[in-house]
Short mmCIF file of C-alpha atoms and ligand atoms in Angstrom, two decimals:
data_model
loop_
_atom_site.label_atom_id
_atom_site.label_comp_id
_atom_site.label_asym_id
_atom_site.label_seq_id
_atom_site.Cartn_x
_atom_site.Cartn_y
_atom_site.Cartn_z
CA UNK A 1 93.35 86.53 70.53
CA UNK A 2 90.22 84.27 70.08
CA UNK A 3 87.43 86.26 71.70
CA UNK A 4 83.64 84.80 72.31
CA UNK A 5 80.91 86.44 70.13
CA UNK A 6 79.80 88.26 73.76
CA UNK A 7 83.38 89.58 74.01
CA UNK A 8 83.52 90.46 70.35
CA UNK A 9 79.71 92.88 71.08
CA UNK A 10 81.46 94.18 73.57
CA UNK A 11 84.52 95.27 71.75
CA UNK A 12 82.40 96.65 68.91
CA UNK A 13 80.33 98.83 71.70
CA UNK A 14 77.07 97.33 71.63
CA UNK A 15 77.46 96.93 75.02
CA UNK A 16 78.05 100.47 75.56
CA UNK A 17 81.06 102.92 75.62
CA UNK A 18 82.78 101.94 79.13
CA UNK A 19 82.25 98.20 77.95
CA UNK A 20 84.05 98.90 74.58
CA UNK A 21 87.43 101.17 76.06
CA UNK A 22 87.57 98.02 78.97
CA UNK A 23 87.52 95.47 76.40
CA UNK A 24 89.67 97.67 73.98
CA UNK A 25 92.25 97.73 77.41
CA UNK A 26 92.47 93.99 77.97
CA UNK A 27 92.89 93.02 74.67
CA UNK A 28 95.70 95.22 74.52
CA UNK A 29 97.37 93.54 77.22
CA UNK A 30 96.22 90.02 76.05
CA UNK A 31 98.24 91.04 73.27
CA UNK A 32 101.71 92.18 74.96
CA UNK A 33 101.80 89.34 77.02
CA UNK A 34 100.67 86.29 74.50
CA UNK A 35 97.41 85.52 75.65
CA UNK A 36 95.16 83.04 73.31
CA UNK A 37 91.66 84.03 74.99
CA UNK A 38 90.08 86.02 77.87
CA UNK A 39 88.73 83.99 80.94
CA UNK A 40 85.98 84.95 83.09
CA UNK A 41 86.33 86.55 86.25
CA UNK A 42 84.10 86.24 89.35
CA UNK A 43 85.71 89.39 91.07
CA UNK A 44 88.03 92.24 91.53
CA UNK A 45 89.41 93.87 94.32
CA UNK A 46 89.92 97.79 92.54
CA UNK A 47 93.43 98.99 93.69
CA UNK A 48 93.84 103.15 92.47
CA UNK A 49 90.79 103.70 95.04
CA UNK A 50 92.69 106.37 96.89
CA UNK A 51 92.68 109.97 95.59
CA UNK A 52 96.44 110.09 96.53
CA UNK A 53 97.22 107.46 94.04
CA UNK A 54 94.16 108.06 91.96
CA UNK A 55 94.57 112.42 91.16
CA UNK A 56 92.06 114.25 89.50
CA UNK A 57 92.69 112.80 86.43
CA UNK A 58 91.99 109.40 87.86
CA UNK A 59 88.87 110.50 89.37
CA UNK A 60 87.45 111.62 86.21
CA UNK A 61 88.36 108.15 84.43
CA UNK A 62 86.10 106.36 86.88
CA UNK A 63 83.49 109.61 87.05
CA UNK A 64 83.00 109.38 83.06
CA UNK A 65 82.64 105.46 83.04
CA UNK A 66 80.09 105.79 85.51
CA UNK A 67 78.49 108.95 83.65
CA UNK A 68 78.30 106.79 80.66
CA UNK A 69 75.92 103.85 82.98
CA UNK A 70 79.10 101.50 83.44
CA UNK A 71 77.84 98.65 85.40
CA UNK A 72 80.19 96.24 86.95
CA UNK A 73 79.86 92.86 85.75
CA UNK A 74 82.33 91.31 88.55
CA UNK A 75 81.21 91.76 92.02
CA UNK A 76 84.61 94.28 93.13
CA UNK A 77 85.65 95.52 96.80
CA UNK A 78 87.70 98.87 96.91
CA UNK A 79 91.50 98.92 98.28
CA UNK A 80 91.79 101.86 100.84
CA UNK A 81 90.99 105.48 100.36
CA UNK A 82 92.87 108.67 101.10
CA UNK A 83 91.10 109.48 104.50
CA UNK A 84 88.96 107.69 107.06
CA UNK A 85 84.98 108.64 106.01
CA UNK A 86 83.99 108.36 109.56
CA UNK A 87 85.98 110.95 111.52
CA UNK A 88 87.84 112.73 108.69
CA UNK A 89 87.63 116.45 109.71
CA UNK A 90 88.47 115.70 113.21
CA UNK A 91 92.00 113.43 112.22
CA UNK A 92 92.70 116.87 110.32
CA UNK A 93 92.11 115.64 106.52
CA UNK A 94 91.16 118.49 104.58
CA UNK A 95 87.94 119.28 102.35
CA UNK A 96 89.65 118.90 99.25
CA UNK A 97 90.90 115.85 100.35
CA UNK A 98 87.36 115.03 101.27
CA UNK A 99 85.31 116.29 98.28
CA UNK A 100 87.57 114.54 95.76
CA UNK A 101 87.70 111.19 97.45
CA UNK A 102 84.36 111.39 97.86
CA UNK A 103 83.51 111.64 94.46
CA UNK A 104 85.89 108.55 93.48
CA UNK A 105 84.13 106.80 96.28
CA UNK A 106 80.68 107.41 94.60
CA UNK A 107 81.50 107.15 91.06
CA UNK A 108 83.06 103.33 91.96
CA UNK A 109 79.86 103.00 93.96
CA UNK A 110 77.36 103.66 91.58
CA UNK A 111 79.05 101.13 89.01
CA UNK A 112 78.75 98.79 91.65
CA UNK A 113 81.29 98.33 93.76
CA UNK A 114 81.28 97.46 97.74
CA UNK A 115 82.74 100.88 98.82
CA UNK A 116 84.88 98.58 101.90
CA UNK A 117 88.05 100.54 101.73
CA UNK A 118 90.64 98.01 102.81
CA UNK A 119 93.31 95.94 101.67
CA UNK A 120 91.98 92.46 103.13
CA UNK A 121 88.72 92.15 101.16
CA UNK A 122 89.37 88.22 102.63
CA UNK A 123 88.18 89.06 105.89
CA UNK A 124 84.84 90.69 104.62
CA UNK A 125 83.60 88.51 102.56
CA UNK A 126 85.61 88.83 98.83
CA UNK A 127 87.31 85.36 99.67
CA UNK A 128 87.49 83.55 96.69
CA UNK A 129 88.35 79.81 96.64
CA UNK A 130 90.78 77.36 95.08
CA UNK A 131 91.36 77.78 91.54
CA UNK A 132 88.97 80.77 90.77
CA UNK A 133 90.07 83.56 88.58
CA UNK A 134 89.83 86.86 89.82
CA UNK A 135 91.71 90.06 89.09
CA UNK A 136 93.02 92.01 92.43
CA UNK A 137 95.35 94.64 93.02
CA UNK A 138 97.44 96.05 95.55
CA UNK A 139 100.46 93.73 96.52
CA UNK A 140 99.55 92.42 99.96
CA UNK A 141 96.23 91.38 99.01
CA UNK A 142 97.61 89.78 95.46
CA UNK A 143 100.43 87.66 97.27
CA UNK A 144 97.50 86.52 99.79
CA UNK A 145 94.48 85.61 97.20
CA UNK A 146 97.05 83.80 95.35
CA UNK A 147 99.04 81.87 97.73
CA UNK A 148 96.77 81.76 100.95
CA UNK A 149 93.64 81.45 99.30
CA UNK A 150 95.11 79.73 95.74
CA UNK A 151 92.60 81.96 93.59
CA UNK A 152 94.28 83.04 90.60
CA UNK A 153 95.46 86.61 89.88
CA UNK A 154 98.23 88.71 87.94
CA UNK A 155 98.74 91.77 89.31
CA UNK A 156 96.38 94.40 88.43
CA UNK A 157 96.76 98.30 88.24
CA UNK A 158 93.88 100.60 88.52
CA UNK A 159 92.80 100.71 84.61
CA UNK A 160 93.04 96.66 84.20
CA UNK A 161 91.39 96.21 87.14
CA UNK A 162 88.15 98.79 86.03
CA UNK A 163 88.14 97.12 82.65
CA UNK A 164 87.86 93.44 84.31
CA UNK A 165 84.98 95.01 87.14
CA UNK A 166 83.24 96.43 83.39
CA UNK A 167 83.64 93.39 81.39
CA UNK A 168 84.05 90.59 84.05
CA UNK A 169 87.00 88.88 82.30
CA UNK A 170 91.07 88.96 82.17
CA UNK A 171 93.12 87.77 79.38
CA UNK A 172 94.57 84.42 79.80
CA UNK A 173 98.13 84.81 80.72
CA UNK A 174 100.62 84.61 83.84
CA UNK A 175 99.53 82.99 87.21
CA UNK A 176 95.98 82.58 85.53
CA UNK A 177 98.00 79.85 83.59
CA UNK A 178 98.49 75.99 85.88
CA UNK A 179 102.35 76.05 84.00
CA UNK A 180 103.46 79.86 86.13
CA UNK A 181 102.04 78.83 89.07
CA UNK A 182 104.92 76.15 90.18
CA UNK A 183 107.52 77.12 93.13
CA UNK A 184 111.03 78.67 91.46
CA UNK A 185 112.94 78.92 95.30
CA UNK A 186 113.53 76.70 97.53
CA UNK A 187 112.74 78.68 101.80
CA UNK A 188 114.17 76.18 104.56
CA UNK A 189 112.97 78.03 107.50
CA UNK A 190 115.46 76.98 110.19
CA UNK A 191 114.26 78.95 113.61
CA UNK A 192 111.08 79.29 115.24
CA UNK A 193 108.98 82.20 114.49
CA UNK A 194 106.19 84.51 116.43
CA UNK A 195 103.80 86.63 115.79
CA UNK A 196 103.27 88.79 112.79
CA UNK A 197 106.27 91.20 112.79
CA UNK A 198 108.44 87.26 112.92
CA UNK A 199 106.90 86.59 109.55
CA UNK A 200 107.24 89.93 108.05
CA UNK A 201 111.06 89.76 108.82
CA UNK A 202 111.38 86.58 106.50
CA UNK A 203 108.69 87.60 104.22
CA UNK A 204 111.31 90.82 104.03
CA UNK A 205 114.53 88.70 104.04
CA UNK A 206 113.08 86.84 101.15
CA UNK A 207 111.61 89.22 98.91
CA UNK A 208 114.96 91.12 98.81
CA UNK A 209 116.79 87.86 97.93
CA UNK A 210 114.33 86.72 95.19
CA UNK A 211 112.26 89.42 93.62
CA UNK A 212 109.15 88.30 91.51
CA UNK A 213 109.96 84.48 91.53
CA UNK A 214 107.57 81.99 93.31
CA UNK A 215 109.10 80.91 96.77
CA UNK A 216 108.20 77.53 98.61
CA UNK A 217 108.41 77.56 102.10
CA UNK A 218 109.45 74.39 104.44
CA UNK A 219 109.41 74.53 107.85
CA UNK A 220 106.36 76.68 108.97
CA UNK A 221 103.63 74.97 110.71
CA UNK A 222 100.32 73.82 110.06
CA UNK A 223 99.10 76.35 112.75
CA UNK A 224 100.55 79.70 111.69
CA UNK A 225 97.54 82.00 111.44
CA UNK A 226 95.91 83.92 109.25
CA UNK A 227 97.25 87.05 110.64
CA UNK A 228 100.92 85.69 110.23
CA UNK A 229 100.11 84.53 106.77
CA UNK A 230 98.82 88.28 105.66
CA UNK A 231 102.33 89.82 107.00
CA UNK A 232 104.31 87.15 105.29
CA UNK A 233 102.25 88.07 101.83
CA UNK A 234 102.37 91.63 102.73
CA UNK A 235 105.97 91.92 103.52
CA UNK A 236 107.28 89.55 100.23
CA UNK A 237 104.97 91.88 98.10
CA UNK A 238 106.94 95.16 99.40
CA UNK A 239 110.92 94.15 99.30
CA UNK A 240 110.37 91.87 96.51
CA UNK A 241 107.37 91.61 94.39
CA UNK A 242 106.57 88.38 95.00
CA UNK A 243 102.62 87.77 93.94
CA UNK A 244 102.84 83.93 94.43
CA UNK A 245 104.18 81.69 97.21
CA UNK A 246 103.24 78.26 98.43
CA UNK A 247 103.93 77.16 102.45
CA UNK A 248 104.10 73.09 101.89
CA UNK A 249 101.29 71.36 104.20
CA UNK A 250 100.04 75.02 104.23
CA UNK A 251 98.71 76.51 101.47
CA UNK A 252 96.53 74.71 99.27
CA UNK A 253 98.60 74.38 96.05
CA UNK A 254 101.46 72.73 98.03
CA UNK A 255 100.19 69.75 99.79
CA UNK A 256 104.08 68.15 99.07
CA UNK A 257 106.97 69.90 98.14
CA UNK A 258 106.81 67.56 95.13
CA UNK A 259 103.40 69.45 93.86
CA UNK A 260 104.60 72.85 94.92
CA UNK A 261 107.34 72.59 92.22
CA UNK A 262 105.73 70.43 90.05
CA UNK A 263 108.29 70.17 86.84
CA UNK A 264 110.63 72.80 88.01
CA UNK A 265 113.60 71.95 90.04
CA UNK A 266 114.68 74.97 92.73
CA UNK A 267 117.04 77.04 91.20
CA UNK A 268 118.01 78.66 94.46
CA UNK A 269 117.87 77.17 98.31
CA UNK A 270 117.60 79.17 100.72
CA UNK A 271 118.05 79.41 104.38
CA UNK A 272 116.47 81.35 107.21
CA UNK A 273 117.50 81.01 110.59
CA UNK A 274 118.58 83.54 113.36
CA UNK A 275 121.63 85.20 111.47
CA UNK A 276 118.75 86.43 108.63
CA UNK A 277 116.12 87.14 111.21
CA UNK A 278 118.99 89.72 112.66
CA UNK A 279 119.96 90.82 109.01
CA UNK A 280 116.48 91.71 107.97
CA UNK A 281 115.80 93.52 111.27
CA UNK A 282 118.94 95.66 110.88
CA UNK A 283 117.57 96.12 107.50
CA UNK A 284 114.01 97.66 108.46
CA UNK A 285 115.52 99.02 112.09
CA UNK A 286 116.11 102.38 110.75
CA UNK A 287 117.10 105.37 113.57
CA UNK A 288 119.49 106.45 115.51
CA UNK A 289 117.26 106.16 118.98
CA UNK A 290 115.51 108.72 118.45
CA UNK A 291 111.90 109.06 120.54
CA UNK A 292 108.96 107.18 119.04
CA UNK A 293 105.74 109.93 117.98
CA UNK A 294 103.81 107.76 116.10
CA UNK A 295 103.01 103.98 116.37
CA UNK A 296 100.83 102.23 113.24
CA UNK A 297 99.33 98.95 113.49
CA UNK A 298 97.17 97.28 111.09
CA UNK A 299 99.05 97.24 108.18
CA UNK A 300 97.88 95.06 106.26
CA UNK A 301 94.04 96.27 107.88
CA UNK A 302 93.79 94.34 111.05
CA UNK A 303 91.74 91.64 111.68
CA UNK A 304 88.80 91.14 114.60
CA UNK A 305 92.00 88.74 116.29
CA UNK A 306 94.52 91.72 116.29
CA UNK A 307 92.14 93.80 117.43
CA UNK A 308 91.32 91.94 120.57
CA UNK A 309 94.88 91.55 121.05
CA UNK A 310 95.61 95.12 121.01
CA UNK A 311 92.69 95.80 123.27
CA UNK A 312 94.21 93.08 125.70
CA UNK A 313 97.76 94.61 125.69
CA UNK A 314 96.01 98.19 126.57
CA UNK A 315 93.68 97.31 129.04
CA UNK A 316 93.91 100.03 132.00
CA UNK A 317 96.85 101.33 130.06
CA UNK A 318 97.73 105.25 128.96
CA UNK A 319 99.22 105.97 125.52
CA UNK A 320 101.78 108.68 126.02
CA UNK A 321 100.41 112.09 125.35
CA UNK A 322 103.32 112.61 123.06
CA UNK A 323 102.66 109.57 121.03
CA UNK A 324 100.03 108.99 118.53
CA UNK A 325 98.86 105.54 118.23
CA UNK A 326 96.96 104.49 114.64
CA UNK A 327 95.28 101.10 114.49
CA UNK A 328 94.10 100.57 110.62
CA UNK A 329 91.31 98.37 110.05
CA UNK A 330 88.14 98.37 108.05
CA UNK A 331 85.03 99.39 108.75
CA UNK A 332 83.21 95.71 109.56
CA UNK A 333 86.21 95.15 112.12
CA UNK A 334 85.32 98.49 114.05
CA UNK A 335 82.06 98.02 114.24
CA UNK A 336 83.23 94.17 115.74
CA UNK A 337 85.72 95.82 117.93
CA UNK A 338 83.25 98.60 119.22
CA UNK A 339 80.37 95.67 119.55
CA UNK A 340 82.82 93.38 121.49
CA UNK A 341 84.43 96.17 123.38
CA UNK A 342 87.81 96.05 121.78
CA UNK A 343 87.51 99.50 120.53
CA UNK A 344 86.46 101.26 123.35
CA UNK A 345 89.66 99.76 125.23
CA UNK A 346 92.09 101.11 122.62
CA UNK A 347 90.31 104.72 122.40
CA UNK A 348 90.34 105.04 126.42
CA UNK A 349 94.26 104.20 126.45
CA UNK A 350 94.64 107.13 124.12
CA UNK A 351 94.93 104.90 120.85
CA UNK A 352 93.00 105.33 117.48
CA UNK A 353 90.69 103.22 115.44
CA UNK A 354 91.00 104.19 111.74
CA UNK A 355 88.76 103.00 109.43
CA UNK A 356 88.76 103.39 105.55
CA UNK A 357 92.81 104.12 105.03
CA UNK A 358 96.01 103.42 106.11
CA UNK A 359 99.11 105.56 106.70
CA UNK A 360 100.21 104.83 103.15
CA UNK A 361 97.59 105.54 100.82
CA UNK A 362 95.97 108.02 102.73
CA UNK A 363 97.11 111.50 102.27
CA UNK A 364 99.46 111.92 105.04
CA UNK A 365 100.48 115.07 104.53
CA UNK A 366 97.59 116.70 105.72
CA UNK A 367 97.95 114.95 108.85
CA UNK A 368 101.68 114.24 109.62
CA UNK A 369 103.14 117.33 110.31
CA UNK A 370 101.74 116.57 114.52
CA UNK A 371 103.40 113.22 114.19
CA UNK A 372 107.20 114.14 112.61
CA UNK A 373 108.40 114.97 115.75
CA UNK A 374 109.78 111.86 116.63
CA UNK A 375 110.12 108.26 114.91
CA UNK A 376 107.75 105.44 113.90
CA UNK A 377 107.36 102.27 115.36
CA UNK A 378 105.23 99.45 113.53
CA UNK A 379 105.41 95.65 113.25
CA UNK A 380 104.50 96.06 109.76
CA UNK A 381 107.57 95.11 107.45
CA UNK A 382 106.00 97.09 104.04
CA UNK A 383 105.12 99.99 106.49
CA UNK A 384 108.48 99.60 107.73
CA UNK A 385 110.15 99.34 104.42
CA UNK A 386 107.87 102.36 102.78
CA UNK A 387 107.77 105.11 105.66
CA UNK A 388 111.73 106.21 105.64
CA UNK A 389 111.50 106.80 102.55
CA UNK A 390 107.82 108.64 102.10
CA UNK A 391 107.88 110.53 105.25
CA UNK A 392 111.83 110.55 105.87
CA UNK A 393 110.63 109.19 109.20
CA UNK A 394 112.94 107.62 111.77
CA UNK A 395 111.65 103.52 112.16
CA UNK A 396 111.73 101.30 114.54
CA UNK A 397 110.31 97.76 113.14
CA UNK A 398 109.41 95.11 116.26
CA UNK A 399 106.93 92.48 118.04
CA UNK A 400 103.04 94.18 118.48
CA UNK A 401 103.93 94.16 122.40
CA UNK A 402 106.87 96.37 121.83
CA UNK A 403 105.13 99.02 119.55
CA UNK A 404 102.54 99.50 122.19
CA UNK A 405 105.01 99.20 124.87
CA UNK A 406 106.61 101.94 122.10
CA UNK A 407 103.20 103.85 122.20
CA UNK A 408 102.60 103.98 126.54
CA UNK A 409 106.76 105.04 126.71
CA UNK A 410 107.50 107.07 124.10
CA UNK A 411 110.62 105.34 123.29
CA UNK A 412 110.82 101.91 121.93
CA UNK A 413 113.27 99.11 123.78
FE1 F3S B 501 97.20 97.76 103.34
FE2 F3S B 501 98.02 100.21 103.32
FE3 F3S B 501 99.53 98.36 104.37
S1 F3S B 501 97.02 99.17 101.67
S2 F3S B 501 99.05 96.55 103.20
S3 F3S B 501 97.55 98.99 105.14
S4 F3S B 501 100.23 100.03 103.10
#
């Protein structure tokens, strides 16, 4: 690999210990995958931030790069964490749960990072634009920076990610590269779609049919949202693991279908119309009617928009007493929600705000036993997808008005 004489100093440590392993890492994997130089990188969003992904042994990684005065070069925003910092003791997370995240927490801190604790960075200010390179982890987040926002990423695991925050560059390979960035499937969506849980069912549909290639889409409209475009990346990212898709008239690398593929042809065309939308429901739709204990929404973190349609749905409403109702978010949405008065609506129906985590990464052990009662209901495909199997959960996947119809009922319809 050619390196600059700045990356060189850093690889020979005169730019300090952390600097020299991070550079040591990426050159590595410059090497594996072909790469003829590094590029900068103007940020990182740090997956590995929770303690349940993260260990002890992760901990003290980050602890002993920030013991030896690593400074991030890259301006980085932390995925979620294992519990919510706000109201941990009272959602039942334990101290040791506590003490350790809180000393990942910290030790990413002091290097530098924005200790935000969610999965959409986008919607607090880590939006990159067009074309920049940046190196992000967790799925969700990847599939939206690189299709949504067309910033380019590969995806990044916890120690590529630290060693591009400590060195502020990536290697040169993969969707960094114009030639891997071109559609490989043709998506004819056929059927009108609504809402978020609508777009996770063909982001689901999809992902299982295609794996990592690069899907285009035809036939979604100029106005989906930005909510329906985080479920689609969310829910690709979790069947499949697509980290690149383009939406033609959409998303930005796909003004025509022409420039979407660019020199490829399709290798596969695909349609989705109602017969899918009923196969990929049948595919997350996983119970035998059992009651619902335990509705999550927010997945990926909601945005200020959910959370004023959540708050409209529950207004004057009661959330069953046997039901508890989780509505993920960060902590700059809460304190929108609580300012607007969003928040207050959702915690006087009986639901919860929780900030920091999601039901996923954050240690749910701790906390799950008063909710394994019954089933889950979410409109989240990947939640949908991941909870039968993590928690052996009962699942009922559907629209947001269902899940908190699921939520006031105790059974969902
Ligand atoms: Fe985000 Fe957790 Fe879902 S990281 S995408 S809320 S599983």
């Amino acid at each position: 690999m050619e390196l600059t004489p700045e990356e060189e100093e850093m690889l020979a440590g005169k730019q300090g210990y952390p600097v020299q392993k991070a550079m040591e890492i990426l050159v590595q994997l410059g090497e594996i995958y072909g790469a003829a130089k590094m590029i900068p990188v103007s940020n990182v969003h740090m997956p590995g931030s929770s303690v349940v992904v993260a260990g002890e042994a992760g901990t003290r990684l980050v602890e002993k790069m920030a013991e030896a005065k690593g400074a991030f070069k890259a301006f980085t925003t932390l995925n979620p964490a294992a519990l919510d910092f706000s109201d941990w003791q009272e959602i039942g997370f334990s101290d040791a749960t506590f003490n350790l995240q809180n000393r990942l927490t910290s030790a990413y801190h002091k290097m530098g990072a924005v200790p935000c604790h969610t999965c959409t960075p986008y919607l607090i200010g880590n939006c990159p634009r067009k074309g920049e390179h940046v190196a992000w982890g967790e799925s969700s987040a990847i599939a939206f920076v690189n299709s949504v926002l067309g910033a380019r990423t590969n995806r990044e695991g916890g120690p590529s990610a630290l060693a591009a925050a400590l060195t502020g560059r990536v290697p040169a390979y993969g969707y960094h590269l114009e030639e891997n960035r071109f559609g490989d499937v043709l998506v004819e969506l056929i059927t009108e779609l609504h809402g978020v849980s609508d777009y996770g069912s063909l982001g689901y549909w999809v992902g299982k049919k295609i794996g990592d290639k690069v899907p285009v889409f035809t036939g979604i409209p100029v106005a989906v949202s930005l909510e329906e475009l985080k479920s689609l990346s969310a829910a690709l990212a979790s069947s499949g693991s697509v980290a690149l898709f383009h939406v033609v008239g959409v998303t930005p690398e796909a003004p025509s279908l022409e420039a979407a593929f660019g020199p490829r042809q399709p290798s596969t065309i695909l349609k989705f119309g109602p017969a899918q939308m009923q196969e990929s429901l049948s595919l997350l739709n996983k119970n035998q009617g059992q009651n619902v204990s335990f509705v999550a929404i927010g997945c990926p973190h909601a945005s200020i928009r959910e959370l004023e349609e959540i708050s409209r749905l529950l207004i004057g409403k009661k959330i069953s007493s046997e039901v508890d109702l989780w509505v993920t978010t960060s902590l700059a949405m809460k304190t929108l929600a609580e300012r607007t008065g969003y928040a207050q609506i959702i915690e006087e129906a009986g639901g919860r705000i929780i900030i920091d985590t999601c039901p996923i990464l954050a240690a749910m052990s701790e906390v799950l036993a008063m909710k394994a009662k019954g089933a889950l209901a979410t409109n989240s495909a990947k939640l949908a997808h991941y909870a039968p199997g993590q928690w052996r959960m009962p699942t009922y996947f559907g629209s947001l008005e269902q899940c908190l119809a699921a939520a006031m009922e105790g059974s969902f319809q």
